[in-house]
XYZ file of C-alpha atoms in Angstrom:
357
model
C 0.000 0.000 0.000
C 1.119 3.557 -0.677
C -0.328 6.696 0.777
C -3.365 8.361 -0.774
C -5.940 10.567 0.918
C -9.347 8.907 1.151
C -11.905 10.184 -1.325
C -15.342 10.884 0.214
C -18.526 9.308 -1.038
C -19.863 11.004 -4.147
C -21.459 14.332 -3.308
C -23.755 13.879 -6.298
C -25.548 11.024 -4.567
C -29.171 11.953 -3.741
C -28.948 9.811 -0.602
C -30.956 12.298 1.463
C -33.992 11.857 -0.805
C -33.955 8.060 -0.522
C -35.769 5.989 2.050
C -33.254 3.127 1.892
C -29.665 2.950 0.607
C -29.338 1.625 -2.923
C -27.032 -1.378 -2.991
C -25.603 -2.478 -6.325
C -25.323 -6.277 -6.232
C -23.075 -7.836 -8.868
C -23.933 -11.431 -9.762
C -20.298 -12.549 -9.935
C -19.165 -15.265 -12.322
C -22.305 -16.258 -14.265
C -21.144 -19.896 -14.288
C -20.955 -20.032 -10.506
C -23.509 -19.811 -7.711
C -23.592 -15.997 -7.812
C -26.818 -15.613 -9.812
C -28.553 -18.133 -7.537
C -27.487 -16.647 -4.198
C -28.248 -13.105 -5.392
C -31.789 -14.001 -6.442
C -32.346 -15.877 -3.189
C -30.944 -13.005 -1.117
C -33.003 -10.188 -2.670
C -36.169 -12.236 -2.116
C -35.594 -12.094 1.657
C -37.607 -9.528 3.586
C -34.610 -8.651 5.781
C -32.783 -7.480 2.633
C -35.713 -5.497 1.216
C -36.442 -3.929 4.593
C -32.910 -2.517 4.863
C -31.903 -1.734 1.267
C -33.066 -0.989 -2.262
C -31.372 -3.798 -4.260
C -30.043 -3.102 -7.755
C -28.948 -6.410 -9.317
C -26.138 -5.852 -11.816
C -25.858 -8.637 -14.365
C -27.458 -10.270 -17.365
C -31.273 -10.236 -17.243
C -31.651 -13.251 -19.527
C -29.244 -15.345 -17.470
C -31.040 -14.349 -14.274
C -34.410 -15.178 -15.793
C -33.124 -18.573 -16.958
C -31.658 -19.272 -13.512
C -34.940 -18.322 -11.857
C -37.005 -20.575 -14.117
C -34.653 -23.521 -13.670
C -34.447 -23.210 -9.880
C -37.974 -21.911 -9.258
C -36.831 -18.545 -7.903
C -38.423 -15.100 -8.043
C -37.150 -12.822 -10.834
C -40.034 -10.709 -12.167
C -38.191 -7.450 -11.601
C -38.038 -4.253 -13.633
C -35.136 -4.206 -16.089
C -33.019 -1.088 -16.631
C -30.472 -1.199 -19.435
C -27.001 0.258 -19.291
C -27.113 3.932 -20.197
C -30.563 4.444 -18.689
C -31.071 6.258 -15.391
C -32.261 4.297 -12.417
C -35.772 5.166 -11.163
C -36.038 7.944 -8.591
C -37.868 5.568 -6.284
C -36.968 1.876 -5.964
C -39.628 -0.058 -4.070
C -38.733 -3.508 -5.445
C -35.423 -5.015 -6.607
C -34.483 -4.012 -10.143
C -32.081 -5.547 -12.654
C -29.429 -3.349 -14.264
C -28.934 -5.337 -17.458
C -25.608 -5.650 -19.237
C -25.883 -7.473 -22.520
C -22.360 -8.883 -22.357
C -22.983 -12.627 -22.765
C -22.972 -13.399 -26.490
C -23.181 -17.165 -25.950
C -24.714 -19.527 -23.364
C -22.766 -20.040 -20.142
C -22.843 -23.546 -18.705
C -23.027 -23.768 -14.894
C -19.820 -24.997 -13.319
C -17.636 -24.482 -16.403
C -14.702 -22.074 -16.145
C -14.448 -19.778 -19.168
C -13.080 -16.491 -20.394
C -16.571 -15.474 -21.518
C -17.886 -15.770 -17.972
C -14.818 -14.062 -16.510
C -15.097 -11.116 -18.885
C -18.804 -10.760 -18.110
C -18.119 -10.825 -14.361
C -15.542 -8.054 -14.793
C -18.114 -6.018 -16.721
C -20.566 -6.229 -13.842
C -17.916 -4.891 -11.460
C -17.002 -2.056 -13.814
C -20.668 -1.093 -14.181
C -21.129 -1.075 -10.407
C -18.199 1.297 -9.961
C -19.603 3.586 -12.674
C -22.999 3.643 -10.938
C -21.352 4.524 -7.631
C -19.318 7.293 -9.249
C -22.499 8.705 -10.806
C -24.319 8.664 -7.472
C -26.874 6.162 -8.783
C -26.127 3.624 -6.033
C -24.722 4.059 -2.532
C -22.620 0.900 -2.094
C -21.677 -2.396 -3.738
C -22.132 -5.999 -2.598
C -20.431 -8.554 -4.823
C -21.082 -12.226 -5.517
C -17.975 -14.375 -6.041
C -15.758 -14.348 -9.116
C -13.308 -16.961 -10.378
C -9.731 -15.722 -10.634
C -8.793 -18.097 -13.463
C -11.892 -17.139 -15.485
C -11.125 -13.474 -14.880
C -7.619 -14.036 -16.261
C -8.986 -15.917 -19.271
C -11.309 -12.967 -19.878
C -8.341 -10.613 -20.162
C -8.096 -9.246 -16.610
C -4.901 -9.806 -14.603
C -6.159 -9.037 -11.095
C -5.951 -11.606 -8.272
C -9.391 -10.662 -6.962
C -12.078 -8.051 -6.368
C -9.966 -5.999 -3.954
C -7.165 -5.223 -6.387
C -9.559 -4.791 -9.324
C -11.700 -2.268 -7.449
C -8.619 -0.387 -6.277
C -7.460 -0.159 -9.902
C -10.849 1.056 -11.149
C -11.006 3.798 -8.507
C -7.296 4.740 -8.596
C -7.094 3.871 -4.909
C -3.548 3.270 -3.718
C -4.199 2.833 0.001
C -6.549 -0.081 0.559
C -6.868 -3.338 2.471
C -9.003 -6.434 2.670
C -11.119 -6.819 5.789
C -13.666 -9.245 7.204
C -16.605 -8.795 9.528
C -17.799 -11.922 11.311
C -20.358 -11.351 14.070
C -18.442 -9.316 16.672
C -15.070 -9.820 14.971
C -13.471 -7.335 12.553
C -10.159 -8.205 10.906
C -7.977 -6.204 8.502
C -5.187 -7.927 6.586
C -1.662 -6.613 6.028
C -1.314 -8.865 2.955
C -3.802 -10.918 0.941
C -3.315 -13.415 -1.892
C 0.436 -13.955 -1.870
C 2.631 -16.962 -0.997
C 3.299 -17.304 2.718
C 7.012 -16.649 2.169
C 6.115 -13.335 0.491
C 3.583 -12.482 3.220
C 6.350 -12.749 5.822
C 8.560 -10.384 3.807
C 5.663 -7.910 3.648
C 5.604 -7.505 7.440
C 7.452 -4.216 7.498
C 7.051 -1.315 9.882
C 5.765 0.931 7.091
C 3.165 -1.553 5.839
C 1.900 -2.479 9.314
C 1.644 1.177 10.318
C -0.305 2.083 7.181
C -2.698 -0.812 7.785
C -3.297 0.316 11.371
C -3.986 3.893 10.275
C -6.325 2.768 7.493
C -8.251 0.493 9.867
C -8.568 3.304 12.427
C -9.887 5.709 9.799
C -12.381 3.258 8.287
C -13.648 1.912 11.635
C -14.269 5.511 12.682
C -16.311 6.073 9.497
C -18.300 2.973 10.398
C -19.491 4.694 13.547
C -17.009 3.185 16.048
C -15.818 5.979 18.323
C -12.073 5.757 19.046
C -11.791 2.132 17.874
C -9.736 -0.268 19.978
C -7.332 -2.022 17.604
C -5.144 -5.040 18.349
C -2.267 -6.237 16.164
C -1.610 -9.955 15.843
C 1.937 -11.275 16.119
C 3.508 -13.063 13.174
C 5.457 -15.740 15.037
C 4.324 -18.364 17.602
C 3.615 -16.895 21.052
C 4.562 -13.438 19.791
C 8.141 -14.681 19.227
C 8.772 -15.173 22.981
C 11.115 -12.203 23.240
C 13.014 -13.093 20.070
C 13.304 -16.858 20.590
C 11.024 -17.634 17.622
C 11.601 -14.622 15.368
C 12.455 -10.936 15.236
C 9.614 -9.359 13.242
C 7.604 -8.469 16.353
C 10.440 -6.404 17.816
C 11.906 -5.016 14.596
C 8.741 -4.231 12.582
C 5.410 -4.669 14.358
C 6.083 -3.059 17.745
C 7.671 0.095 16.240
C 4.593 0.478 13.991
C 2.258 0.151 16.970
C 4.276 2.643 19.030
C 4.320 5.153 16.176
C 0.535 5.000 15.870
C 0.098 5.280 19.643
C 2.335 8.342 19.897
C 0.573 11.334 21.468
C -2.474 9.100 22.054
C -3.245 9.351 18.342
C -4.645 5.839 17.792
C -5.906 3.356 20.383
C -3.839 0.381 19.225
C -2.004 -2.330 21.171
C 0.123 -5.346 20.401
C 1.588 -7.442 19.021
C -0.490 -10.141 20.696
C -0.105 -13.869 20.192
C -2.311 -14.870 17.257
C -3.611 -17.961 19.043
C -5.623 -15.819 21.496
C -6.109 -12.303 20.092
C -8.982 -13.170 17.739
C -10.923 -14.856 20.526
C -10.322 -11.838 22.763
C -11.642 -9.562 20.035
C -14.712 -11.733 19.442
C -15.490 -11.406 23.165
C -15.476 -7.623 22.868
C -12.035 -6.658 24.179
C -11.087 -5.069 20.833
C -13.057 -3.504 17.986
C -10.731 -4.906 15.354
C -7.579 -6.935 14.763
C -4.774 -6.412 12.255
C -3.800 -9.819 10.842
C -0.386 -10.450 9.318
C -1.471 -12.653 6.409
C -4.465 -14.255 4.691
C -4.945 -17.539 6.519
C -4.155 -16.026 9.914
C -7.321 -13.974 9.390
C -9.482 -16.491 7.571
C -9.159 -19.382 10.012
C -10.856 -17.529 12.926
C -13.366 -15.886 10.560
C -14.520 -19.167 9.073
C -14.411 -21.069 12.350
C -16.571 -18.468 14.098
C -18.943 -17.431 11.297
C -18.642 -19.659 8.240
C -21.366 -18.815 5.742
C -22.279 -15.545 7.435
C -19.017 -13.606 7.395
C -18.609 -10.617 5.076
C -15.588 -9.429 3.118
C -15.146 -5.627 3.213
C -12.670 -3.593 1.163
C -11.257 -0.704 3.202
C -10.071 2.515 1.572
C -12.345 2.715 -1.482
C -14.412 5.866 -2.155
C -17.543 3.797 -1.439
C -18.537 0.843 0.712
C -17.933 -2.546 -0.867
C -18.820 -5.868 0.743
C -18.775 -9.436 -0.507
C -19.520 -13.008 0.471
C -17.042 -15.178 2.351
C -17.135 -18.037 -0.185
C -16.188 -18.775 -3.763
C -18.016 -19.598 -6.982
C -18.653 -23.233 -5.918
C -18.666 -24.550 -9.488
C -19.378 -28.058 -8.174
C -22.905 -27.089 -7.067
C -23.645 -24.286 -9.555
C -27.069 -24.557 -11.148
C -28.324 -27.164 -8.667
C -30.395 -24.862 -6.462
C -28.684 -25.922 -3.229
C -26.347 -22.944 -2.672
C -26.608 -21.281 0.755
C -27.279 -17.543 0.484
C -26.823 -16.388 4.095
C -23.459 -14.721 3.389
C -24.968 -12.801 0.451
C -27.774 -11.609 2.725
C -25.228 -10.534 5.337
C -23.100 -8.742 2.708
C -26.035 -6.714 1.379
C -27.254 -5.774 4.853
C -23.766 -4.744 5.999
C -23.256 -2.677 2.830
C -26.484 -0.821 3.606
C -25.554 -0.289 7.250
C -21.999 0.897 6.597
C -22.990 3.161 3.690
C -25.461 4.945 5.953
C -22.854 5.363 8.703
C -20.142 6.433 6.253
C -22.497 8.974 4.707
C -23.265 10.440 8.114
C -19.555 10.522 8.988
C -18.598 12.260 5.740
C -21.325 14.860 6.167
C -20.125 15.547 9.701
C -16.571 16.096 8.383
C -17.809 18.416 5.626
C -19.755 20.591 8.066
C -17.076 20.626 10.783
């Protein structure tokens, strides 16, 4: 990550005139379970009671999926280039006609990957235009994305590229647990090399800023250690003393940020889930994902920190093995949409408070 000042939510957004936040929901890879879990999620009253869903995808594919799996899909269709309605009382479909051939469920392809990328690009454009307030994404397939001509390892990096965001991080919300990662999809050997004072400090500062925008007053942040038992005073490694502790102390200077650590990773996530901390900085991908999936598998939400809008996603993949079978669980999609609505409201209030201060 490199330093870039956070861009506020679009001032052109007519949020104040809306009853509920508009959440753009991308259907992910059309060959995966994305279309199914999206249709199931927007049919839930808890989603419609908290948001105005705008499904971003292919209307014909969604209609076919609905007929095959006996799901609801009789929604108004808005084509790309048309303005969204002033009032959205029911879910609508923002149709992108970018599938020029049938897509078979469970089959990895460049056609599906390119279409999935198009849905993401359209969602970002709608956010930039103030047409929607936040984005919730269904899963994409990294190999299909590559075959479609896009060389990004995942949503996080793709969204950062589309918004010219240089300072960003992947986070997860699982019940009472919030985790922000120092590194994401890299080999473990590379993740260890990425534990530098500069990178850890920037992650702490980004987490503090974003948690504050989420309505957490003076967030209590813990930093996980890299090595077993926090390195036991240097017996099992030096990164805690040479990189992590100096980053924590720099952020704590003059009582600037309420951060502590490094704490042994085998206990800090449990402590946070019990309410001792508002969030934890994790050193690498699996250090974060193991507690997230053990505590809240199927209901955890991926959140990208640092973007000029709120973006959430499910905690699972495309599940090609069950795509098109009607058995996909949609609880994480429900949670992602609801959290996007909640955080976009809080972020909007926070940004307005900063503008009027």
